[in-house]
Short mmCIF file of C-alpha atoms in Angstrom, two decimals:
data_model
loop_
_atom_site.label_atom_id
_atom_site.label_comp_id
_atom_site.label_asym_id
_atom_site.label_seq_id
_atom_site.Cartn_x
_atom_site.Cartn_y
_atom_site.Cartn_z
CA MET A 10 32.01 -110.75 80.02
CA LEU A 11 29.82 -109.06 78.27
CA LYS A 12 30.65 -106.72 74.66
CA LEU A 13 29.43 -103.23 74.26
CA LYS A 14 30.04 -101.05 72.09
CA GLU A 15 31.92 -98.35 74.68
CA GLY A 16 33.75 -101.16 75.75
CA THR A 17 33.88 -104.97 77.31
CA TYR A 18 31.84 -105.11 80.99
CA LYS A 19 32.62 -108.10 83.54
CA LEU A 20 29.05 -108.63 85.65
CA THR A 21 29.00 -109.25 88.58
CA SER A 22 25.98 -110.29 91.11
CA LYS A 23 26.14 -106.80 92.22
CA THR A 24 25.08 -105.64 88.12
CA LEU A 25 23.08 -108.49 87.94
CA GLU A 26 20.48 -107.94 91.03
CA ASP A 27 20.27 -104.01 90.30
CA ALA A 28 19.31 -105.39 87.24
CA PHE A 29 16.31 -108.04 89.14
CA ARG A 30 15.52 -104.74 91.59
CA HIS A 31 14.70 -103.02 88.41
CA THR A 32 12.82 -104.71 86.53
CA ALA A 33 8.71 -105.21 87.31
CA ASP A 34 7.46 -108.61 89.22
CA VAL A 35 5.52 -109.72 85.72
CA GLY A 36 4.10 -112.94 87.93
CA LYS A 37 2.94 -110.29 90.36
CA SER A 38 1.26 -107.37 87.83
CA VAL A 39 0.04 -110.38 85.59
CA GLU A 40 -2.18 -111.62 89.36
CA TYR A 41 -2.77 -108.17 90.27
CA LEU A 42 -4.34 -108.17 86.94
CA LEU A 43 -6.87 -111.05 86.83
CA SER A 44 -7.84 -110.54 90.87
CA THR A 45 -8.85 -106.34 90.46
CA GLY A 46 -9.11 -106.02 85.80
CA ASN A 47 -7.00 -103.11 86.37
CA LEU A 48 -3.26 -102.56 84.30
CA ILE A 49 -0.29 -101.41 86.17
CA SER A 50 1.66 -100.02 83.25
CA ARG A 51 4.53 -97.10 82.75
CA SER A 52 3.07 -97.05 78.85
CA GLY A 53 -0.52 -98.66 78.44
CA LEU A 54 0.40 -100.55 76.19
CA GLY A 55 -2.16 -98.74 73.71
CA LEU A 56 -5.49 -99.92 74.59
CA MET A 57 -8.04 -97.94 75.11
CA GLN A 58 -8.52 -98.26 78.93
CA THR A 59 -6.64 -99.93 81.81
CA SER A 60 -9.47 -101.04 85.04
CA GLY A 61 -12.40 -103.10 83.74
CA LEU A 62 -10.41 -105.94 81.98
CA ALA A 63 -11.79 -108.22 84.03
CA VAL A 64 -15.09 -109.28 85.20
CA VAL A 65 -16.09 -110.28 88.23
CA ALA A 66 -18.68 -113.47 88.02
CA ASP A 67 -21.34 -112.96 90.21
CA LYS A 68 -22.34 -116.88 92.36
CA LEU A 69 -25.90 -115.98 91.86
CA ASN A 70 -27.34 -119.11 91.25
CA PHE A 71 -24.11 -122.12 89.72
CA TYR A 72 -25.90 -121.50 86.29
CA ARG A 73 -25.20 -117.33 86.75
CA TYR A 74 -21.63 -118.86 87.79
CA LEU A 75 -21.87 -121.06 84.66
CA SER A 76 -23.06 -118.38 82.11
CA HIS A 77 -19.68 -116.29 83.01
CA PHE A 78 -17.40 -117.90 80.98
CA ARG A 79 -19.46 -118.60 77.52
CA SER A 80 -19.81 -114.41 77.57
CA VAL A 81 -18.43 -111.87 75.46
CA HIS A 82 -17.61 -108.27 77.26
CA ARG A 83 -16.60 -105.37 74.43
CA GLY A 84 -15.12 -103.09 77.52
CA ALA A 85 -15.43 -100.46 80.01
CA PHE A 86 -14.39 -97.79 78.03
CA PHE A 87 -17.72 -98.18 75.32
CA ALA A 88 -19.39 -98.45 78.56
CA GLU A 89 -18.94 -94.04 78.41
CA MET A 90 -19.17 -93.38 75.04
CA ARG A 91 -22.46 -91.93 74.22
CA THR A 92 -22.73 -92.72 70.83
CA THR A 93 -25.49 -96.65 70.48
CA ALA A 94 -23.33 -97.91 67.43
CA VAL A 95 -20.32 -99.65 69.83
CA ARG A 96 -24.07 -101.63 71.74
CA LYS A 97 -25.95 -102.73 68.25
CA PHE A 98 -25.63 -106.68 67.11
CA LEU A 99 -23.80 -106.61 64.28
CA PRO A 100 -24.53 -109.21 61.58
CA GLU A 101 -20.97 -111.02 62.04
CA ALA A 102 -22.25 -111.78 64.94
CA TRP A 103 -24.84 -113.65 64.25
CA GLY A 104 -24.64 -117.67 65.24
CA PHE A 105 -22.31 -116.67 67.89
CA LEU A 106 -23.63 -114.42 70.12
CA CYS A 107 -27.03 -114.46 71.54
CA PRO A 108 -29.45 -111.64 70.59
CA VAL A 109 -31.22 -111.47 73.22
CA HIS A 110 -29.21 -113.01 76.87
CA THR A 111 -27.89 -109.33 77.21
CA PRO A 112 -27.95 -107.89 80.92
CA ASP A 113 -30.34 -104.72 81.35
CA GLY A 114 -28.55 -101.70 82.59
CA ALA A 115 -25.43 -100.11 81.64
CA PRO A 116 -23.24 -103.31 80.51
CA CYS A 117 -26.94 -103.80 78.06
CA GLY A 118 -25.13 -104.72 74.49
CA LEU A 119 -21.57 -104.95 75.34
CA LEU A 120 -21.97 -108.56 77.95
CA ASN A 121 -23.01 -110.52 75.86
CA HIS A 122 -22.99 -114.16 75.86
CA MET A 123 -21.87 -117.04 73.52
CA THR A 124 -25.05 -118.76 71.53
CA ALA A 125 -25.42 -122.80 72.79
CA PHE A 126 -23.64 -123.80 69.46
CA CYS A 127 -21.08 -121.71 69.78
CA GLN A 128 -17.73 -123.12 70.80
CA ALA A 129 -14.28 -121.24 71.60
CA VAL A 130 -11.60 -122.74 70.35
CA ASN A 131 -7.65 -122.40 70.38
CA ILE A 132 -7.03 -125.16 67.62
CA GLN A 133 -4.69 -123.61 64.18
CA TYR A 134 -6.22 -125.42 61.36
CA PRO A 135 -3.22 -125.92 58.34
CA THR A 136 -4.86 -123.80 55.77
CA ALA A 137 -1.57 -123.97 53.40
CA HIS A 138 -3.24 -126.67 51.04
CA LEU A 139 -6.56 -124.74 50.66
CA TYR A 140 -4.60 -122.05 48.65
CA LYS A 141 -4.61 -125.43 45.79
CA LEU A 142 -8.12 -126.65 46.65
CA LEU A 143 -9.60 -122.75 45.89
CA ILE A 144 -7.32 -122.31 42.66
CA SER A 145 -8.94 -125.82 41.01
CA LEU A 146 -12.70 -124.69 42.28
CA GLY A 147 -12.70 -121.29 39.90
CA VAL A 148 -10.78 -118.50 41.95
CA THR A 149 -8.06 -116.47 40.36
CA PRO A 150 -5.45 -115.74 41.76
CA PHE A 151 -4.71 -112.92 43.16
CA ASP A 152 -1.35 -111.86 40.40
CA ALA A 153 -3.69 -112.95 38.18
CA PRO A 154 -5.50 -110.41 35.87
CA PRO A 155 -9.41 -110.76 37.57
CA PRO A 156 -11.77 -113.60 35.47
CA GLY A 157 -13.72 -110.59 34.22
CA ASN A 158 -14.56 -106.86 35.37
CA LEU A 159 -13.39 -106.68 39.11
CA LYS A 160 -17.48 -105.26 39.89
CA ASP A 161 -18.50 -109.11 39.27
CA CYS A 162 -16.08 -110.27 41.45
CA PHE A 163 -16.15 -111.83 45.26
CA PRO A 164 -11.97 -111.07 46.57
CA VAL A 165 -11.91 -114.58 48.35
CA LEU A 166 -10.07 -114.40 51.63
CA LEU A 167 -8.54 -117.11 53.90
CA ASP A 168 -7.17 -116.33 57.47
CA GLY A 169 -6.62 -112.76 57.08
CA ARG A 170 -5.06 -112.95 53.60
CA HIS A 171 -6.19 -111.98 50.25
CA MET A 172 -5.99 -115.41 47.31
CA GLY A 173 -7.55 -114.33 45.45
CA TYR A 174 -11.05 -112.91 43.00
CA LEU A 175 -14.01 -115.28 42.15
CA HIS A 176 -16.91 -114.38 39.65
CA SER A 177 -19.84 -113.95 40.47
CA SER A 178 -21.35 -116.20 38.16
CA ILE A 179 -19.60 -119.22 39.91
CA ALA A 180 -19.69 -117.93 43.62
CA LYS A 181 -22.91 -119.55 44.77
CA LYS A 182 -21.54 -123.56 43.27
CA VAL A 183 -18.96 -123.65 44.54
CA GLU A 184 -19.36 -121.93 48.00
CA GLN A 185 -21.64 -125.04 47.91
CA LYS A 186 -18.18 -127.97 47.18
CA LEU A 187 -16.89 -126.00 49.87
CA ARG A 188 -20.02 -126.85 52.57
CA VAL A 189 -20.04 -130.04 51.32
CA MET A 190 -16.29 -131.01 51.48
CA LYS A 191 -16.70 -129.69 55.14
CA VAL A 192 -19.43 -132.09 55.66
CA LYS A 193 -18.23 -134.44 54.25
CA GLY A 194 -14.57 -134.56 55.52
CA LEU A 195 -13.27 -134.43 51.64
CA LYS A 196 -10.20 -133.10 50.64
CA GLN A 197 -9.41 -132.68 54.62
CA VAL A 198 -11.72 -128.22 54.25
CA CYS A 199 -11.48 -127.85 58.28
CA ASN A 200 -14.40 -127.18 60.36
#
């Protein structure tokens, strides 16, 4: 029995059939998305584009085929924009994306390739213990008064969360200590 606000309803095989008939087959939708790059959705899911979501791998030669699995495509939406700002190589990409390996023509600056030493990972390392470590190295918690003038402090972020502030006079020393801990594997400072 299923109890709703208006009353109690009995689930029958007919009502279940009707429910399954009106639900979309998610597997078929995902298969269509991966094979064509086009998304079929009533809501649009808040995306800027519904086509060009997959890049077809060229099998021109073996190395060209492999390079598709080390590429990052910004999306077909940006190819239609008249500004060059979306195609610029931003500073946070240095060391992760290759500034040279980008194709000519329309996808120039939109289809980039990862550098030789860049690795895509799906492991989330535990970082809860790093909060206490940062405090012990000189980071002032965000709920405490900042260490001096706020203009002279750097905000410290860990996994996108604001941890506190670090005064500019000790920032270089703290950075070097963290690098040494990372290289030597001390206090579980992750890679």
